[in-house]
mmCIF file of C-alpha atoms in Angstrom:
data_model
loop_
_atom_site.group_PDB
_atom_site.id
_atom_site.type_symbol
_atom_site.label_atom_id
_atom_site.label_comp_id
_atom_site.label_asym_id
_atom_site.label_seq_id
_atom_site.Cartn_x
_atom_site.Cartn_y
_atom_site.Cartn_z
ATOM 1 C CA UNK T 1 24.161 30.595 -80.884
ATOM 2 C CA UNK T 2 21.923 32.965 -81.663
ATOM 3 C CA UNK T 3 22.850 32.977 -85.736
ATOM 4 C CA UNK T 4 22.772 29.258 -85.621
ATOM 5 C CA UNK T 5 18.811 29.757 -84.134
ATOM 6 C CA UNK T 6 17.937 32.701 -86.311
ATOM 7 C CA UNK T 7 19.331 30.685 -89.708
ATOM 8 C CA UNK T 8 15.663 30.380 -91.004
ATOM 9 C CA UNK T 9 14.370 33.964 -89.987
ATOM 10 C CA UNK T 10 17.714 35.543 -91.466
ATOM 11 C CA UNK T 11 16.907 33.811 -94.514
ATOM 12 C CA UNK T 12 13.452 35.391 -94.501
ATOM 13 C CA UNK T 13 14.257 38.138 -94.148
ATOM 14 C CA UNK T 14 16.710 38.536 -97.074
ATOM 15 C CA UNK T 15 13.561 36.934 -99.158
ATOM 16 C CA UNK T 16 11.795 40.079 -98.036
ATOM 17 C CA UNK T 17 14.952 42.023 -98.993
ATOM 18 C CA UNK T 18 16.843 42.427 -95.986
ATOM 19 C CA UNK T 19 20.407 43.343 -98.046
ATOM 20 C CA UNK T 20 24.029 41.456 -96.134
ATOM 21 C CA UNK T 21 24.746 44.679 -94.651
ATOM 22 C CA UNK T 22 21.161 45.477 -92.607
ATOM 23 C CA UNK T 23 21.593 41.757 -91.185
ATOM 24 C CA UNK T 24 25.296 42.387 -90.144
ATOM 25 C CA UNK T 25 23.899 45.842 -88.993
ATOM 26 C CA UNK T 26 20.690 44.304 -86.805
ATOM 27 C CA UNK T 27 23.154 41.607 -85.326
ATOM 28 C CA UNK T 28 26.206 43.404 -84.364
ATOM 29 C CA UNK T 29 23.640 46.172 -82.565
ATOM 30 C CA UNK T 30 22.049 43.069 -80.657
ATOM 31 C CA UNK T 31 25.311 42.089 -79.633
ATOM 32 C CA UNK T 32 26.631 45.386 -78.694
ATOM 33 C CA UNK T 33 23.530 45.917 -76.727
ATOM 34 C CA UNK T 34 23.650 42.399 -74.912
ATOM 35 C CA UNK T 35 27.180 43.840 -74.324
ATOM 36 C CA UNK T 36 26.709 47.152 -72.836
ATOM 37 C CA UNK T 37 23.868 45.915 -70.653
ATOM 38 C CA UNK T 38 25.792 42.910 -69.058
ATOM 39 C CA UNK T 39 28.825 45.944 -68.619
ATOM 40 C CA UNK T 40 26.382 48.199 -66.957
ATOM 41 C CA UNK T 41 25.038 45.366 -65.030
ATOM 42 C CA UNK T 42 28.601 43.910 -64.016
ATOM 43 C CA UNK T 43 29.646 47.702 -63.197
ATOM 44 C CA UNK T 44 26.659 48.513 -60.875
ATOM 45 C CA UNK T 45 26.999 45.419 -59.128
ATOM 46 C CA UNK T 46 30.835 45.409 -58.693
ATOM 47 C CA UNK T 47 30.749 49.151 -57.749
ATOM 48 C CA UNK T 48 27.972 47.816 -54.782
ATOM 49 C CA UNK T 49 29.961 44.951 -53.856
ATOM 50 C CA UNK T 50 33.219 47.121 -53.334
ATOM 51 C CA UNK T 51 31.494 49.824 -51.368
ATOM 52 C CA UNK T 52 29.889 47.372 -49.259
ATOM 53 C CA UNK T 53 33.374 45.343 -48.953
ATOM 54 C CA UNK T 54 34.840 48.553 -47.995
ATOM 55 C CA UNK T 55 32.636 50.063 -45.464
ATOM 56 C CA UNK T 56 30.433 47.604 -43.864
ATOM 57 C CA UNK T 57 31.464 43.943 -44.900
ATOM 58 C CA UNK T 58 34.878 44.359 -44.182
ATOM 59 C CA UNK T 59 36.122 41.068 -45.136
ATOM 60 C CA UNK T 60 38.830 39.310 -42.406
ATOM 61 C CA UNK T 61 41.931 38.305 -43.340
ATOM 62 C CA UNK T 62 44.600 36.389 -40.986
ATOM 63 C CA UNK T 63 47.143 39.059 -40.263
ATOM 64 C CA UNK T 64 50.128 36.345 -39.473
ATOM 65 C CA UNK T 65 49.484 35.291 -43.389
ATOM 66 C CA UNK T 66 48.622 38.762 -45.042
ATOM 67 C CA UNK T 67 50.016 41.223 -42.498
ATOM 68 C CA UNK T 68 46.730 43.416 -42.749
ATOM 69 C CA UNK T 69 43.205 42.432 -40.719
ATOM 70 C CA UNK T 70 41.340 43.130 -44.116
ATOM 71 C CA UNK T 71 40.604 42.922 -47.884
ATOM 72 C CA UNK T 72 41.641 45.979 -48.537
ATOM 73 C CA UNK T 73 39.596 47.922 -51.056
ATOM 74 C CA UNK T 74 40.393 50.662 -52.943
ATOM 75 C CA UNK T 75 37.585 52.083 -55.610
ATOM 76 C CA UNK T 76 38.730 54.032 -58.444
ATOM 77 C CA UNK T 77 36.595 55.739 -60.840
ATOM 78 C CA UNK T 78 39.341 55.696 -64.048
ATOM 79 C CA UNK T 79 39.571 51.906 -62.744
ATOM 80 C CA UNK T 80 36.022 51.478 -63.397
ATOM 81 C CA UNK T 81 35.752 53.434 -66.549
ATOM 82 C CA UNK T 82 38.772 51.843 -68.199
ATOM 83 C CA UNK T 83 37.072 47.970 -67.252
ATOM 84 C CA UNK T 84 33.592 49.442 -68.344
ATOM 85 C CA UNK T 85 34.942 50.288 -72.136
ATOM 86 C CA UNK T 86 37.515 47.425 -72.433
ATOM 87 C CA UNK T 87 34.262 45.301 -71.334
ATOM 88 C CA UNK T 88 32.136 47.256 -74.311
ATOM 89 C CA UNK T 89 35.298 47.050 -76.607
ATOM 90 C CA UNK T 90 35.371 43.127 -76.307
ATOM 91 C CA UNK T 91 31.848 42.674 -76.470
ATOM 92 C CA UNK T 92 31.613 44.467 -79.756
ATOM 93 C CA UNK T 93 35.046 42.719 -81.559
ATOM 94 C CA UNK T 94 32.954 39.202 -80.210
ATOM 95 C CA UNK T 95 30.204 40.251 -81.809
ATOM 96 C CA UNK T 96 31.581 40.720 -85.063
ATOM 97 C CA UNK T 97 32.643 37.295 -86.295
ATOM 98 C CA UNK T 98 28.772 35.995 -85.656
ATOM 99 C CA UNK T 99 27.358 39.218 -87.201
ATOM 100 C CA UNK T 100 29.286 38.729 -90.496
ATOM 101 C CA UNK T 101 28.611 34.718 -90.445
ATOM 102 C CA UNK T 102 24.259 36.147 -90.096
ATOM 103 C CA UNK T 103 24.978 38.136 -93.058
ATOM 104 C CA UNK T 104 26.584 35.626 -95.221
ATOM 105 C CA UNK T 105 23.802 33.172 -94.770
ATOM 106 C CA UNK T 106 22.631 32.118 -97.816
ATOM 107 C CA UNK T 107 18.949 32.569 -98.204
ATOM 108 C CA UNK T 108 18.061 29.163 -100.439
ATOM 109 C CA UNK T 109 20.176 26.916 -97.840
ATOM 110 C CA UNK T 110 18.567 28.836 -94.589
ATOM 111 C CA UNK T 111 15.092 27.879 -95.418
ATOM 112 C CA UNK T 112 16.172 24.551 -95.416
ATOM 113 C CA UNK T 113 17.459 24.096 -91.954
ATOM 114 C CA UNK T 114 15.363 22.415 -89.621
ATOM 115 C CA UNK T 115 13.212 24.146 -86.965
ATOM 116 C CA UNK D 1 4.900 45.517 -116.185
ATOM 117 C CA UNK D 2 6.066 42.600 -117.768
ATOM 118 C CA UNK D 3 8.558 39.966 -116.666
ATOM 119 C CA UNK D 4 10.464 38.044 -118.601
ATOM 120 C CA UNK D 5 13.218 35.050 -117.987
ATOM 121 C CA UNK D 6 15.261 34.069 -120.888
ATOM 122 C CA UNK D 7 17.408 30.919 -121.143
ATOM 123 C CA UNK D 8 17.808 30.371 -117.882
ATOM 124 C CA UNK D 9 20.556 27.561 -116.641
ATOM 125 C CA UNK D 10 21.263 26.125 -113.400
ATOM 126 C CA UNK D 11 24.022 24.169 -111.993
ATOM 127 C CA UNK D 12 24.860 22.460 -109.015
ATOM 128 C CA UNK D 13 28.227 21.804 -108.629
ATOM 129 C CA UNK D 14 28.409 18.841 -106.305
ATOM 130 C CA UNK D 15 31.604 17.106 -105.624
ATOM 131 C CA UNK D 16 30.169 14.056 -107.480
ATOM 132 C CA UNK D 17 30.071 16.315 -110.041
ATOM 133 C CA UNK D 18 27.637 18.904 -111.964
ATOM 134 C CA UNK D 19 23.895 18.873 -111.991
ATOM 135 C CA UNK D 20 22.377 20.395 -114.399
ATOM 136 C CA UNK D 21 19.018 21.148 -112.378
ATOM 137 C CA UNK D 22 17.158 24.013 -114.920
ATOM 138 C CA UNK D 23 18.595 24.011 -119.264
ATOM 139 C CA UNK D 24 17.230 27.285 -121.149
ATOM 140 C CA UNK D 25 14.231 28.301 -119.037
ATOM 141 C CA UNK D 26 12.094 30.918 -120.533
ATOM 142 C CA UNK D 27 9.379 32.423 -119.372
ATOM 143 C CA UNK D 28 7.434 35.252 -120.043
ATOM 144 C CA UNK D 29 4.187 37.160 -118.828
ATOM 145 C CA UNK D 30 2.319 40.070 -118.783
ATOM 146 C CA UNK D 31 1.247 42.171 -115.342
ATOM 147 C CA UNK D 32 -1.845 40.440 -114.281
ATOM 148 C CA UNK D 33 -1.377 36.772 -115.845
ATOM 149 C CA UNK D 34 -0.566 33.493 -113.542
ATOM 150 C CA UNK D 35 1.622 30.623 -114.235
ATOM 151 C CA UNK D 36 0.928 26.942 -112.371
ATOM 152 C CA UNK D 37 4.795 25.165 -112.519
ATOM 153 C CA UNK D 38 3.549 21.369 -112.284
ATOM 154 C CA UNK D 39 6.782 18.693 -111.988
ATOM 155 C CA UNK D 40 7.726 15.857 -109.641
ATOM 156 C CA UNK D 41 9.390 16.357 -106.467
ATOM 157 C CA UNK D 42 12.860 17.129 -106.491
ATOM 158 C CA UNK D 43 12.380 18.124 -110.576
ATOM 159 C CA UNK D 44 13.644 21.377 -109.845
ATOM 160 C CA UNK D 45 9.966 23.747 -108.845
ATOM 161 C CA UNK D 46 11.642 25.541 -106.206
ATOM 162 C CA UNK D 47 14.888 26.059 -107.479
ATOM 163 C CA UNK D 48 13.153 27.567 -110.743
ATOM 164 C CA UNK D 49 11.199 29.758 -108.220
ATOM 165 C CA UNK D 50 14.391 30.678 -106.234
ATOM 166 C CA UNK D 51 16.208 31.948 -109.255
ATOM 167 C CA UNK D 52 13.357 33.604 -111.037
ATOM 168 C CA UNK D 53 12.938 35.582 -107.320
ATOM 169 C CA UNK D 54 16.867 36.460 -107.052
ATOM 170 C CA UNK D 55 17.466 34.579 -104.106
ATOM 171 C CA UNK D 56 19.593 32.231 -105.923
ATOM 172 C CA UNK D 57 21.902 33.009 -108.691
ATOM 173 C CA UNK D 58 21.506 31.569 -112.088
ATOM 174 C CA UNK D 59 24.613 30.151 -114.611
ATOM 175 C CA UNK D 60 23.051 31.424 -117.587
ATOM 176 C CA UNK D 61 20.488 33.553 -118.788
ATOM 177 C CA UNK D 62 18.668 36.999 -118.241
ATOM 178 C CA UNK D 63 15.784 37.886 -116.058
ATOM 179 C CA UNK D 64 14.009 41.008 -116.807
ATOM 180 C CA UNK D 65 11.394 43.181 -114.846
ATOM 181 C CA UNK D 66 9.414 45.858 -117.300
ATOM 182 C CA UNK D 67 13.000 45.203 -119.532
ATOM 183 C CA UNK D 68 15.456 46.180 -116.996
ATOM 184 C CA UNK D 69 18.041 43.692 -116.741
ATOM 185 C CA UNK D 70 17.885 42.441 -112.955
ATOM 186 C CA UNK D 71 19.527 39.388 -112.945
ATOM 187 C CA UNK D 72 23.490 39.267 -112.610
ATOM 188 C CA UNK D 73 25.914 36.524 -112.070
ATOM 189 C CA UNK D 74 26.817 35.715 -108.394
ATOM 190 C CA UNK D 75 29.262 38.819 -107.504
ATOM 191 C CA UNK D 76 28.717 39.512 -104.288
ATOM 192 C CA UNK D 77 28.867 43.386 -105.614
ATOM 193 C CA UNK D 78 25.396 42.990 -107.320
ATOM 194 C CA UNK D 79 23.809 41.307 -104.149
ATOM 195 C CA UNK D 80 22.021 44.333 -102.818
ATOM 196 C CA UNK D 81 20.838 44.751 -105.955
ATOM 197 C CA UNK D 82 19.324 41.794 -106.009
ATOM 198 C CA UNK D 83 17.470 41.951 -102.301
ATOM 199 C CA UNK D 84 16.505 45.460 -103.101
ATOM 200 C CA UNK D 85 14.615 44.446 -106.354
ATOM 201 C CA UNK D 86 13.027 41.731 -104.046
ATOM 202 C CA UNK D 87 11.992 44.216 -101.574
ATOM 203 C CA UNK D 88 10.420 46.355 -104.119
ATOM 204 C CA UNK D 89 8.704 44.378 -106.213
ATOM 205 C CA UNK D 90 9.231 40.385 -104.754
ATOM 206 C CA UNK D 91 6.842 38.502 -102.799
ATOM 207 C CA UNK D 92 7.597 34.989 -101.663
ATOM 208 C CA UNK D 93 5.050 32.294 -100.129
ATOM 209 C CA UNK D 94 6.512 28.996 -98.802
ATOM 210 C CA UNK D 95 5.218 25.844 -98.939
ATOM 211 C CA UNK D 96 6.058 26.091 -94.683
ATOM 212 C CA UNK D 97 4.676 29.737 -93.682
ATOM 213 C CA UNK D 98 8.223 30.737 -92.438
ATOM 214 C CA UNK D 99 6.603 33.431 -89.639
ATOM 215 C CA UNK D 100 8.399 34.838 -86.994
ATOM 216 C CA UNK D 101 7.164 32.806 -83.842
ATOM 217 C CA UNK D 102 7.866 35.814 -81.689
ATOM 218 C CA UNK D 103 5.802 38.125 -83.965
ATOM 219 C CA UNK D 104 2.180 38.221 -83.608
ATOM 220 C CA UNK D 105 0.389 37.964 -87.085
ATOM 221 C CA UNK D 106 0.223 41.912 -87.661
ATOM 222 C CA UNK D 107 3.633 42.383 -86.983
ATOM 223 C CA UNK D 108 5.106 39.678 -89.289
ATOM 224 C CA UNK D 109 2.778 41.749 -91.771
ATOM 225 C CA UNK D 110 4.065 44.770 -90.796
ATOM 226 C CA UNK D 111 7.673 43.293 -91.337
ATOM 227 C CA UNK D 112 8.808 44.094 -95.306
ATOM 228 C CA UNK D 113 7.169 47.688 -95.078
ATOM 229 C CA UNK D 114 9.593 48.362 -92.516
ATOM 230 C CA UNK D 115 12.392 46.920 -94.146
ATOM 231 C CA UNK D 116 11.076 49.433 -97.144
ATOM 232 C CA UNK D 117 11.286 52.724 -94.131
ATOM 233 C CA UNK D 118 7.538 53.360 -94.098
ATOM 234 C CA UNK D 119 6.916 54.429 -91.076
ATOM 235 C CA UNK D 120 5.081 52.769 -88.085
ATOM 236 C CA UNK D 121 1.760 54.013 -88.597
ATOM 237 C CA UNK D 122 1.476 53.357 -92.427
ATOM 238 C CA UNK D 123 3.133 49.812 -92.200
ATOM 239 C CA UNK D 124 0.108 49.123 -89.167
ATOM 240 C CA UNK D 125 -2.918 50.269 -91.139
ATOM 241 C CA UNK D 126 -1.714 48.427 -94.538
ATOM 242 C CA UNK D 127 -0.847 45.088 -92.516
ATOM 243 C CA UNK D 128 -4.469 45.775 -90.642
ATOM 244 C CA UNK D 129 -6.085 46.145 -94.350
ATOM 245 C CA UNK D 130 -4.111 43.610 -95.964
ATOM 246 C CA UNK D 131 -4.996 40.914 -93.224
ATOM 247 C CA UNK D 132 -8.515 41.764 -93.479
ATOM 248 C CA UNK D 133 -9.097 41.271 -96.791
ATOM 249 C CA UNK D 134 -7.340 37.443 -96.105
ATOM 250 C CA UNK D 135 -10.483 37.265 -93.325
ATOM 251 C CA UNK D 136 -8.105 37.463 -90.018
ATOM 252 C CA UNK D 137 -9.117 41.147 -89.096
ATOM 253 C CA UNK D 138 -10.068 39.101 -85.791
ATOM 254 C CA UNK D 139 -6.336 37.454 -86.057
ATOM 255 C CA UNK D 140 -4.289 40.244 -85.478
ATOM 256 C CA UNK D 141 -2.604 40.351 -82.136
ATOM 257 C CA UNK D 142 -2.443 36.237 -82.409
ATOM 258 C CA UNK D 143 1.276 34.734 -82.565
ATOM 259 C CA UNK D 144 2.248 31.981 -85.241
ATOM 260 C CA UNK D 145 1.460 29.323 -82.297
ATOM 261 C CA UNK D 146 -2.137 30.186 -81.885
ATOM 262 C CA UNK D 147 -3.387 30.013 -85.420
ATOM 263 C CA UNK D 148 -4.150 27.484 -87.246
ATOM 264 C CA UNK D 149 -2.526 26.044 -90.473
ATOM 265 C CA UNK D 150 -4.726 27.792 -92.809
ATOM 266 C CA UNK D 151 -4.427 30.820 -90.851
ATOM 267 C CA UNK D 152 -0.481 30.637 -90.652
ATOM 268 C CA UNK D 153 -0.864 30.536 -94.939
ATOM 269 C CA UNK D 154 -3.069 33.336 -95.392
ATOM 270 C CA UNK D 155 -0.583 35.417 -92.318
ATOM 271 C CA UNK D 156 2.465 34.465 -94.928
ATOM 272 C CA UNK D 157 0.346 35.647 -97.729
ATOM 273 C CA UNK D 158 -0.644 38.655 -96.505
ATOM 274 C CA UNK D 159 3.030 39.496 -95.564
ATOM 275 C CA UNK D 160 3.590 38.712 -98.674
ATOM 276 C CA UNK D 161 1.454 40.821 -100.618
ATOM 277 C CA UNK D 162 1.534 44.009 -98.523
ATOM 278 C CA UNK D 163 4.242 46.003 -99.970
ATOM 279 C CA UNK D 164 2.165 45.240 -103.498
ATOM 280 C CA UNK D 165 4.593 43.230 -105.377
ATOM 281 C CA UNK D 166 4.413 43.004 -109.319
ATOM 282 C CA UNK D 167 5.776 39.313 -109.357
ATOM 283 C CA UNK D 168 4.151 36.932 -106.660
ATOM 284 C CA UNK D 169 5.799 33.022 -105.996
ATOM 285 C CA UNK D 170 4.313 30.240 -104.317
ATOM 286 C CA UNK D 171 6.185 27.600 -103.592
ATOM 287 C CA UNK D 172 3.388 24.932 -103.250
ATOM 288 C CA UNK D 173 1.675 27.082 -100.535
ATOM 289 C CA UNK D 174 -1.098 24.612 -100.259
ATOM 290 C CA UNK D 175 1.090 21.584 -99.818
ATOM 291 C CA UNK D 176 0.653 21.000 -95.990
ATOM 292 C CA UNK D 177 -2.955 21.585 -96.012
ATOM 293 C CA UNK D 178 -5.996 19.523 -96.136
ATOM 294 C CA UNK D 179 -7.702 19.998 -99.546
ATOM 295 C CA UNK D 180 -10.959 21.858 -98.306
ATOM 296 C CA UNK D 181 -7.717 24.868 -96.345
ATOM 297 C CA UNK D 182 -5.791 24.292 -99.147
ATOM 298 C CA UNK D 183 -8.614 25.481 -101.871
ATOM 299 C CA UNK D 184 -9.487 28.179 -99.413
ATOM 300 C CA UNK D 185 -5.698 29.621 -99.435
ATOM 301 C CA UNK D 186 -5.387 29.528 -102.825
ATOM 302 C CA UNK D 187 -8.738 31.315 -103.134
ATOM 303 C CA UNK D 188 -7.270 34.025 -101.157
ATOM 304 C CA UNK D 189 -3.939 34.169 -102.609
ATOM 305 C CA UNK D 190 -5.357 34.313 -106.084
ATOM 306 C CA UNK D 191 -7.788 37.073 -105.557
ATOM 307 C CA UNK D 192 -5.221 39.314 -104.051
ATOM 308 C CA UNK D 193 -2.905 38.795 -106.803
ATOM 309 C CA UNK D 194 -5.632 39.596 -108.879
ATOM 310 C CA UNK D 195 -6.522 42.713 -106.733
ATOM 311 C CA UNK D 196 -2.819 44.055 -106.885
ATOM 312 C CA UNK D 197 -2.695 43.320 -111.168
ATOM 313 C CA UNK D 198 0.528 41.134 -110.213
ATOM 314 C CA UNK D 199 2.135 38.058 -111.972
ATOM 315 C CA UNK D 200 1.739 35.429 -110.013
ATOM 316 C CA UNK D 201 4.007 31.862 -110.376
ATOM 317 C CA UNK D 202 3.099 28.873 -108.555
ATOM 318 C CA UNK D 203 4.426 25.560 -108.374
ATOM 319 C CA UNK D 204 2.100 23.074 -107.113
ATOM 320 C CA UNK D 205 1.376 19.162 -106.656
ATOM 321 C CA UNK D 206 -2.204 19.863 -107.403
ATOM 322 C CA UNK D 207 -3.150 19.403 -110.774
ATOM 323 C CA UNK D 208 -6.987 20.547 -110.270
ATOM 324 C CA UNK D 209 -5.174 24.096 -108.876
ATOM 325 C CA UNK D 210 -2.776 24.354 -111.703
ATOM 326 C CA UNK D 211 -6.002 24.544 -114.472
ATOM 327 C CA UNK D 212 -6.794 27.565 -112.411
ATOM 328 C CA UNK D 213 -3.740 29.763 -113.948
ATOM 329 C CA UNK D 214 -3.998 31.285 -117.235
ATOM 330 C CA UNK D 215 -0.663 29.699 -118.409
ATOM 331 C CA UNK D 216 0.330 25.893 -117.429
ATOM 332 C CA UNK D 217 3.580 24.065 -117.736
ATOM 333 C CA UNK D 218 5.723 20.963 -116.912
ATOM 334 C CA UNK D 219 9.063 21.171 -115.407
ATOM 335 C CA UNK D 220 10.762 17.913 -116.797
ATOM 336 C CA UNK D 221 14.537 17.322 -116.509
ATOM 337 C CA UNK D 222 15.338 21.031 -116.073
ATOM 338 C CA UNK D 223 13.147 21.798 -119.213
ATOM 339 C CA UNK D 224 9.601 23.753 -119.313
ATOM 340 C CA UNK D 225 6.851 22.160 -121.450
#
């Protein structure tokens, strides 16, 4: 979405001189950043939501179903490292495909696109 | 510096087949010296523009800057090439200003002097001198949205202008302004062109504008006259 509303600026920019490679460069870092900040985000809030599931919440379950009173909650830190990096590893392969579509924009046909 | 095109061709391959839009374009001038591109719409102006700027490819023919060969087919291998000759010595002005919206008017000056790695404080006080010699010292921290048409032109031309370019194209820059703006831009962009000893190319509806330019000529059916 973001290539599709940056068509016209990319193409400026590569009238200014931006080469293929600084566009794939600036959009792949915005992506990666949009990436690690929603995984930092997601991790903070998870980590609160299972310490607060865990020690005050306590969320009921019915023991003839489940055979425990509780959600039982177990936080582990390799568990949240190994999420945190797949999250930052799939945020960064997504990010690729759109990067390399910004840098192939072609600057004559971009400053033709509406808006 | 000189620049020189020499037998330029241009096709568009279309599925309804090949249009030939520009047939052995030449073109040459001397650092300093303007060319006015007159031509009905759709003749081919911009595209002639576009390929004499490298951000199109041409079919045929040789561009030169100070007699290095710049222009090379369409490998994708020479593409840098291309934008980096544009960075260095390119500067394009639209017919539309083409700012960044979310940019205020110093910063969208500030903009190919980065791309270029001078630093911050260099790329500020050339994009503050630069827009006050266009009159918009008072302009500066003003986004796209606040100024008005005339403003937005002399913004684009002042971006640019401010890494001094030796070839300058305008793209009808005055072509969405009323005549009394549209004498003022071209005032400004004139002048500064002037000021920098660059070659300046404009296409332009405006026949009273295009006797302004030390060289004139007609594009008709992808030939200069």
């Amino acid at each position: 979405m973001v290539v599709r509303d940056k068509t016209k600026d990319i193409a400026i920019l590569k009238s200014m001189g931006a080469t293929d490679s600084s566009i794939l460069k600036i959009f792949f870092m915005q992506g990666v950043f949009v990436g690690l900040v929603g995984t930092v985000v997601g991790i903070g809030l998870g980590v609160v939501m299972s310490i607060l599931l865990r020690d005050y919440v306590r969320f009921p379950l019915d023991r003839s179903v489940y055979m425990i009173d509780t959600l039982p909650v177990d936080l582990r830190i390799s568990d949240v490292i190994l999420v945190g990096a797949g999250a930052v590893i799939i945020s960064c392969l997504a990010t690729l495909y759109p990067a390399l579509l910004a840098s192939r924009v072609i600057p004559t046909e971009g400053l033709k696109v509406d808006g | 510096m000189a620049f020189e095109a020499r037998n330029i061709q241009k096709i568009f391959h279309q599925e309804s087949g090949d249009v030939r839009v520009l047939e052995d374009v030449s073109v040459a001038l001397q650092a300093g010296e303007s060319l006015s591109i007159v031509g009905q719409s759709g003749v081919g102006k911009s595209t002639l523009l576009h390929c004499l700027g490298l951000l199109d490819t041409i079919d045929k023919g040789e561009i030169f800057f100070s007699d290095e060969l710049v222009s090379r087919g369409g490998e994708s291998s020479t593409q840098d090439a291309r934008a980096l000759v544009r960075r260095r010595s390119i500067g394009f002005v639209f017919q539309f200003h083409y700012l960044m919206s979310e940019l205020t008017a110093m910063e969208n000056v500030m903009l190919p002097l980065l791309m270029s790695d001078h630093s911050q404080e260099e790329a500020e006080s050339r994009a503050k001198e630069i827009l006050s010699s266009v009159g918009l010292s008072h302009r500066l921290q003003h986004r796209p949205s606040k100024l008005s048409g005339g403003e937005q032109q002399r913004v684009a031309i002042a971006r640019a202008l401010v890494h001094r370019p030796k070839l300058i194209l305008a793209d009808e820059p005055t072509g969405n302004l009323d005549p009394k703006t549209a004498e003022n831009v071209f005032n400004v962009l004139k002048d500064q062109s002037l000021r920098l000893k660059a070659i300046l190319i404009m296409a332009t509806h405006h026949m009273d504008l295009a006797k302004n330019f030390d060289k004139q000529a007609t594009l008709v059916g992808g030939r200069l006259q």
